[in-house]
Each structure stands twice: as structure tokens, then as C-alpha cells.
PDB file of C-alpha atoms in Angstrom:
ATOM      1  CA  UNK A   1     -18.904 -20.390  -0.958  1.00 62.00           C
ATOM      2  CA  UNK A   2     -21.459 -17.707  -1.998  1.00 70.00           C
ATOM      3  CA  UNK A   3     -22.837 -14.354  -0.013  1.00 82.00           C
ATOM      4  CA  UNK A   4     -26.032 -12.429  -0.232  1.00 89.00           C
ATOM      5  CA  UNK A   5     -27.159  -8.656  -0.578  1.00 91.00           C
ATOM      6  CA  UNK A   6     -27.283  -8.550   3.309  1.00 92.00           C
ATOM      7  CA  UNK A   7     -23.588  -9.533   4.192  1.00 92.00           C
ATOM      8  CA  UNK A   8     -22.431  -7.029   1.185  1.00 92.00           C
ATOM      9  CA  UNK A   9     -24.333  -4.454   3.697  1.00 92.00           C
ATOM     10  CA  UNK A  10     -22.854  -5.421   7.340  1.00 93.00           C
ATOM     11  CA  UNK A  11     -19.291  -5.113   5.647  1.00 92.00           C
ATOM     12  CA  UNK A  12     -19.941  -2.442   3.499  1.00 93.00           C
ATOM     13  CA  UNK A  13     -21.275  -0.955   7.628  1.00 94.00           C
ATOM     14  CA  UNK A  14     -18.092  -2.532   8.536  1.00 95.00           C
ATOM     15  CA  UNK A  15     -16.048  -0.965   6.428  1.00 95.00           C
ATOM     16  CA  UNK A  16     -17.515   2.245   7.168  1.00 95.00           C
ATOM     17  CA  UNK A  17     -18.505   2.466   3.466  1.00 93.00           C
ATOM     18  CA  UNK A  18     -21.226   3.510   1.424  1.00 93.00           C
ATOM     19  CA  UNK A  19     -22.873   1.999  -1.230  1.00 91.00           C
ATOM     20  CA  UNK A  20     -26.175   2.633  -4.103  1.00 93.00           C
ATOM     21  CA  UNK A  21     -27.799  -0.753  -4.974  1.00 92.00           C
ATOM     22  CA  UNK A  22     -25.816  -0.612  -8.112  1.00 94.00           C
ATOM     23  CA  UNK A  23     -22.261  -1.341  -6.848  1.00 94.00           C
ATOM     24  CA  UNK A  24     -23.977  -3.128  -3.783  1.00 94.00           C
ATOM     25  CA  UNK A  25     -24.308  -5.138  -7.520  1.00 94.00           C
ATOM     26  CA  UNK A  26     -21.347  -4.962  -7.855  1.00 94.00           C
ATOM     27  CA  UNK A  27     -19.663  -5.641  -4.864  1.00 93.00           C
ATOM     28  CA  UNK A  28     -21.460  -9.138  -4.478  1.00 93.00           C
ATOM     29  CA  UNK A  29     -20.349 -10.103  -8.030  1.00 95.00           C
ATOM     30  CA  UNK A  30     -17.072  -9.430  -7.589  1.00 94.00           C
ATOM     31  CA  UNK A  31     -16.556 -11.032  -4.010  1.00 93.00           C
ATOM     32  CA  UNK A  32     -18.571 -14.495  -5.215  1.00 94.00           C
ATOM     33  CA  UNK A  33     -16.052 -14.032  -7.957  1.00 95.00           C
ATOM     34  CA  UNK A  34     -13.205 -13.882  -4.942  1.00 94.00           C
ATOM     35  CA  UNK A  35     -15.122 -16.736  -2.301  1.00 93.00           C
ATOM     36  CA  UNK A  36     -14.935 -19.058  -5.668  1.00 94.00           C
ATOM     37  CA  UNK A  37     -11.355 -18.533  -7.060  1.00 94.00           C
ATOM     38  CA  UNK A  38     -10.125 -19.414  -2.419  1.00 92.00           C
ATOM     39  CA  UNK A  39     -12.943 -22.370  -3.242  1.00 92.00           C
ATOM     40  CA  UNK A  40     -10.826 -23.153  -5.997  1.00 93.00           C
ATOM     41  CA  UNK A  41      -7.290 -23.165  -3.952  1.00 89.00           C
ATOM     42  CA  UNK A  42      -9.417 -25.254  -1.130  1.00 90.00           C
ATOM     43  CA  UNK A  43      -9.065 -27.930  -4.135  1.00 92.00           C
ATOM     44  CA  UNK A  44      -5.082 -28.378  -4.269  1.00 90.00           C
ATOM     45  CA  UNK A  45      -3.401 -30.845  -2.859  1.00 91.00           C
ATOM     46  CA  UNK A  46      -0.975 -28.719  -0.396  1.00 88.00           C
ATOM     47  CA  UNK A  47       0.190 -31.219   1.413  1.00 90.00           C
ATOM     48  CA  UNK A  48       4.034 -31.330  -0.174  1.00 90.00           C
ATOM     49  CA  UNK A  49       4.171 -28.284  -0.208  1.00 87.00           C
ATOM     50  CA  UNK A  50       6.595 -26.216   2.334  1.00 85.00           C
ATOM     51  CA  UNK A  51       5.000 -22.455   3.621  1.00 84.00           C
ATOM     52  CA  UNK A  52       6.859 -19.756   1.757  1.00 82.00           C
ATOM     53  CA  UNK A  53       9.058 -17.658   3.922  1.00 80.00           C
ATOM     54  CA  UNK A  54      10.180 -14.838   1.368  1.00 76.00           C
ATOM     55  CA  UNK A  55       8.723 -15.310  -2.342  1.00 79.00           C
ATOM     56  CA  UNK A  56      12.597 -15.187  -3.584  1.00 80.00           C
ATOM     57  CA  UNK A  57      16.112 -16.406  -2.846  1.00 79.00           C
ATOM     58  CA  UNK A  58      17.552 -13.112  -3.415  1.00 80.00           C
ATOM     59  CA  UNK A  59      18.814 -11.671  -0.423  1.00 79.00           C
ATOM     60  CA  UNK A  60      19.437  -7.445   0.295  1.00 81.00           C
ATOM     61  CA  UNK A  61      23.021  -6.608   0.490  1.00 82.00           C
ATOM     62  CA  UNK A  62      23.679  -3.396   2.826  1.00 87.00           C
ATOM     63  CA  UNK A  63      26.255  -0.942   2.860  1.00 86.00           C
ATOM     64  CA  UNK A  64      26.855   0.837   6.149  1.00 88.00           C
ATOM     65  CA  UNK A  65      24.957   4.002   6.207  1.00 86.00           C
ATOM     66  CA  UNK A  66      28.030   5.695   6.425  1.00 87.00           C
ATOM     67  CA  UNK A  67      27.103   9.560   7.274  1.00 86.00           C
ATOM     68  CA  UNK A  68      29.780  11.571   4.959  1.00 82.00           C
ATOM     69  CA  UNK A  69      29.399  15.464   3.820  1.00 75.00           C
ATOM     70  CA  UNK A  70      28.899  15.007  -0.278  1.00 85.00           C
ATOM     71  CA  UNK A  71      28.263  18.666  -1.567  1.00 86.00           C
ATOM     72  CA  UNK A  72      29.910  22.048   0.186  1.00 85.00           C
ATOM     73  CA  UNK A  73      27.892  23.840   1.959  1.00 81.00           C
ATOM     74  CA  UNK A  74      27.710  27.037  -1.222  1.00 84.00           C
ATOM     75  CA  UNK A  75      27.162  24.184  -3.916  1.00 85.00           C
ATOM     76  CA  UNK A  76      24.171  23.291  -1.943  1.00 82.00           C
ATOM     77  CA  UNK A  77      22.925  26.656  -1.712  1.00 84.00           C
ATOM     78  CA  UNK A  78      23.531  26.815  -5.797  1.00 84.00           C
ATOM     79  CA  UNK A  79      20.353  25.363  -6.747  1.00 81.00           C
ATOM     80  CA  UNK A  80      18.156  27.066  -3.368  1.00 85.00           C
ATOM     81  CA  UNK A  81      15.455  29.148  -5.507  1.00 85.00           C
ATOM     82  CA  UNK A  82      16.072  32.024  -2.558  1.00 87.00           C
ATOM     83  CA  UNK A  83      18.391  32.084  -0.727  1.00 82.00           C
ATOM     84  CA  UNK A  84      19.563  34.316   2.442  1.00 83.00           C
ATOM     85  CA  UNK A  85      23.637  34.321   2.607  1.00 81.00           C
ATOM     86  CA  UNK A  86      23.979  31.519   4.221  1.00 83.00           C
ATOM     87  CA  UNK A  87      20.661  29.612   4.669  1.00 85.00           C
ATOM     88  CA  UNK A  88      17.665  28.285   2.421  1.00 85.00           C
ATOM     89  CA  UNK A  89      14.456  31.154   2.513  1.00 85.00           C
ATOM     90  CA  UNK A  90      11.111  29.303   2.593  1.00 83.00           C
ATOM     91  CA  UNK A  91       7.695  30.045   2.622  1.00 83.00           C
ATOM     92  CA  UNK A  92       6.450  30.761   6.473  1.00 83.00           C
ATOM     93  CA  UNK A  93       4.779  27.380   7.768  1.00 83.00           C
ATOM     94  CA  UNK A  94       3.984  28.307  11.264  1.00 78.00           C
ATOM     95  CA  UNK A  95       2.320  31.366  12.656  1.00 69.00           C
TER      96      UNK A  95
END
């Protein structure tokens, strides 16, 4: 399977991309390589291959999410570049 330059232009339009002529040719070559690779994959016999649900058999082990204070309020303010008594001083964001 191969595509032509008109297909590249239509895809670029749909994706809101703009290519110069050199990049169009590059994209055309790359797309044709991808489509050729997909054609090669279609030739494989996958009748006996089970579909994958996950890439590995590993399962995430989750811990309970328990809120707790790891440091005190004073310890948290020690690394503050600027502070005002019990609060962090930050630049004004809203006007």
C-alpha cells in the first residue's frame, strides 16, 4: 500500500499542519514506510495468538492513602525563600 502527495496534503489539512514541498516529500516517504511495515505485519499468522490486555503480568501494589503530617509547620517554613510569620510569601498572581 502506498499513498500519494494528495493524501499527505489532505491529512495535513485535517491535522491543521503546513508543510513545504521538501517536508511533504519527507512525510510521504515516512508514511509509506509505516504503511509497508503494517502490510508486513498483516502477513503474519496470528490465529493462535491471544490478545494482550496488559504488556506484563505485573500488578501494581497500592498502599492505603493515609493523610498525616510528616513535618511540622515550622519545619515546612524553614526552606521558604520568603515568609511572613506563619505563611509563605509568594508573588501576586491575580490583579
